[in-house]
Short mmCIF file of C-alpha atoms in Angstrom, two decimals:
data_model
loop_
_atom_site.label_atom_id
_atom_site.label_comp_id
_atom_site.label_asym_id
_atom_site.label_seq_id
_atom_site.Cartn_x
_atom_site.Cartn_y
_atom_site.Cartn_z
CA UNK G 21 -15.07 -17.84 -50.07
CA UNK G 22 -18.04 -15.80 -50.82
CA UNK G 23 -19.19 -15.78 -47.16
CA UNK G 24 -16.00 -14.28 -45.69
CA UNK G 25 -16.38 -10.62 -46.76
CA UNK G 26 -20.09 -10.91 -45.37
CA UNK G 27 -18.47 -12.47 -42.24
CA UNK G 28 -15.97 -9.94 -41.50
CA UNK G 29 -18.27 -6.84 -42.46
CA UNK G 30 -20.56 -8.24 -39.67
CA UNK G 31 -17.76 -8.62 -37.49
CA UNK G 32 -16.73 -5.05 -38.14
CA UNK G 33 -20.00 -3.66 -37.45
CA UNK G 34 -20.57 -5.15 -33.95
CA UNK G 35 -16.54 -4.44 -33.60
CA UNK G 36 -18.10 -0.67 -34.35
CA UNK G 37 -21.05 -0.69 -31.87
CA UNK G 38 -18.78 -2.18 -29.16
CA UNK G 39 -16.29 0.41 -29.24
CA UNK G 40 -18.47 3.38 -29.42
CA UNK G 41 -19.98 1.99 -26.03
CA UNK G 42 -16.08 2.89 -24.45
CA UNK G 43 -16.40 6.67 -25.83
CA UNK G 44 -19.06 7.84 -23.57
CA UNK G 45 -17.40 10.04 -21.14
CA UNK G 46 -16.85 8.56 -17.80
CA UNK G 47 -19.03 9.50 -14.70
CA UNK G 48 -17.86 11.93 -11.80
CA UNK G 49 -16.72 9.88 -8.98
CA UNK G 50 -18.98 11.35 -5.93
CA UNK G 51 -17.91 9.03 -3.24
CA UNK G 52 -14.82 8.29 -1.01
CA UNK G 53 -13.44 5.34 0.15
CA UNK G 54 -13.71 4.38 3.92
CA UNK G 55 -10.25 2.82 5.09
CA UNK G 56 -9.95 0.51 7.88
CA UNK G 57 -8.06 0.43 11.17
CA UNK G 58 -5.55 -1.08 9.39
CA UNK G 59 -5.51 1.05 6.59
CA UNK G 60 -4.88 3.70 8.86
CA UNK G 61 -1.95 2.14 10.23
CA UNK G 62 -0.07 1.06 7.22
CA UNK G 63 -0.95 4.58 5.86
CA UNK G 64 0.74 6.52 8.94
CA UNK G 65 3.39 4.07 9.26
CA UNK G 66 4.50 4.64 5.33
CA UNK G 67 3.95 8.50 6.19
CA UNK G 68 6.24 8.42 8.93
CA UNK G 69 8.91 7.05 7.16
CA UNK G 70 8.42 8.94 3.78
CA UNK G 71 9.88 12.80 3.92
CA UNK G 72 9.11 12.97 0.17
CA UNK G 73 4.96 12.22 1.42
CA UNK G 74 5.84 14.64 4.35
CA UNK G 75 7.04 17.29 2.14
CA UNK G 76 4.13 17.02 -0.56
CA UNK G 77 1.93 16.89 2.54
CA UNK G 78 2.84 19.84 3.38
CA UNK G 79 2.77 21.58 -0.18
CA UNK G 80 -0.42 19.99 -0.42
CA UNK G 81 -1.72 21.39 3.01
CA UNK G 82 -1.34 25.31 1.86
CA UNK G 83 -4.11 24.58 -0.91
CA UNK G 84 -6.16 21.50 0.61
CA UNK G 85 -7.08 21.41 4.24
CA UNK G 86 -6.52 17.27 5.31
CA UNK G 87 -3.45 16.70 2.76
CA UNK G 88 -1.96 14.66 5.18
CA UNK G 89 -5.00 12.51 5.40
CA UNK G 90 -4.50 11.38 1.94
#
């Protein structure tokens, strides 16, 4: 019984160390993500038949140029 609260304090310390290691603030992403040929057409094929995409496109569009490339 003696060796428990030793134990669990141990526990709790690399419980400590481990979790401080997921509060570092996350990097910047600086890279995009090349899509395929068939990406493409599964993207435009969903875009054609979407007028909610189509209409956020095109709010999109006024402040990004290539919204609908998204």
């Amino acid at each position: 019984m003696d060796d428990e609260p030793e134990r669990l304090d141990a526990l709790t310390r690399q419980a400590g160390r481990w979790l401080a290691l997921s509060a570092a603030p996350a990097e910047r992403h600086t890279t995009a993500v090349v899509a395929g040929p068939y990406d493409r057409v599964a993207w435009r094929d969903v875009y054609a038949q979407s007028a909610a995409l189509r209409e956020l496109s095109a709010q999109l569009l006024t402040r990004h140029a290539h919204a609908p490339d998204l």
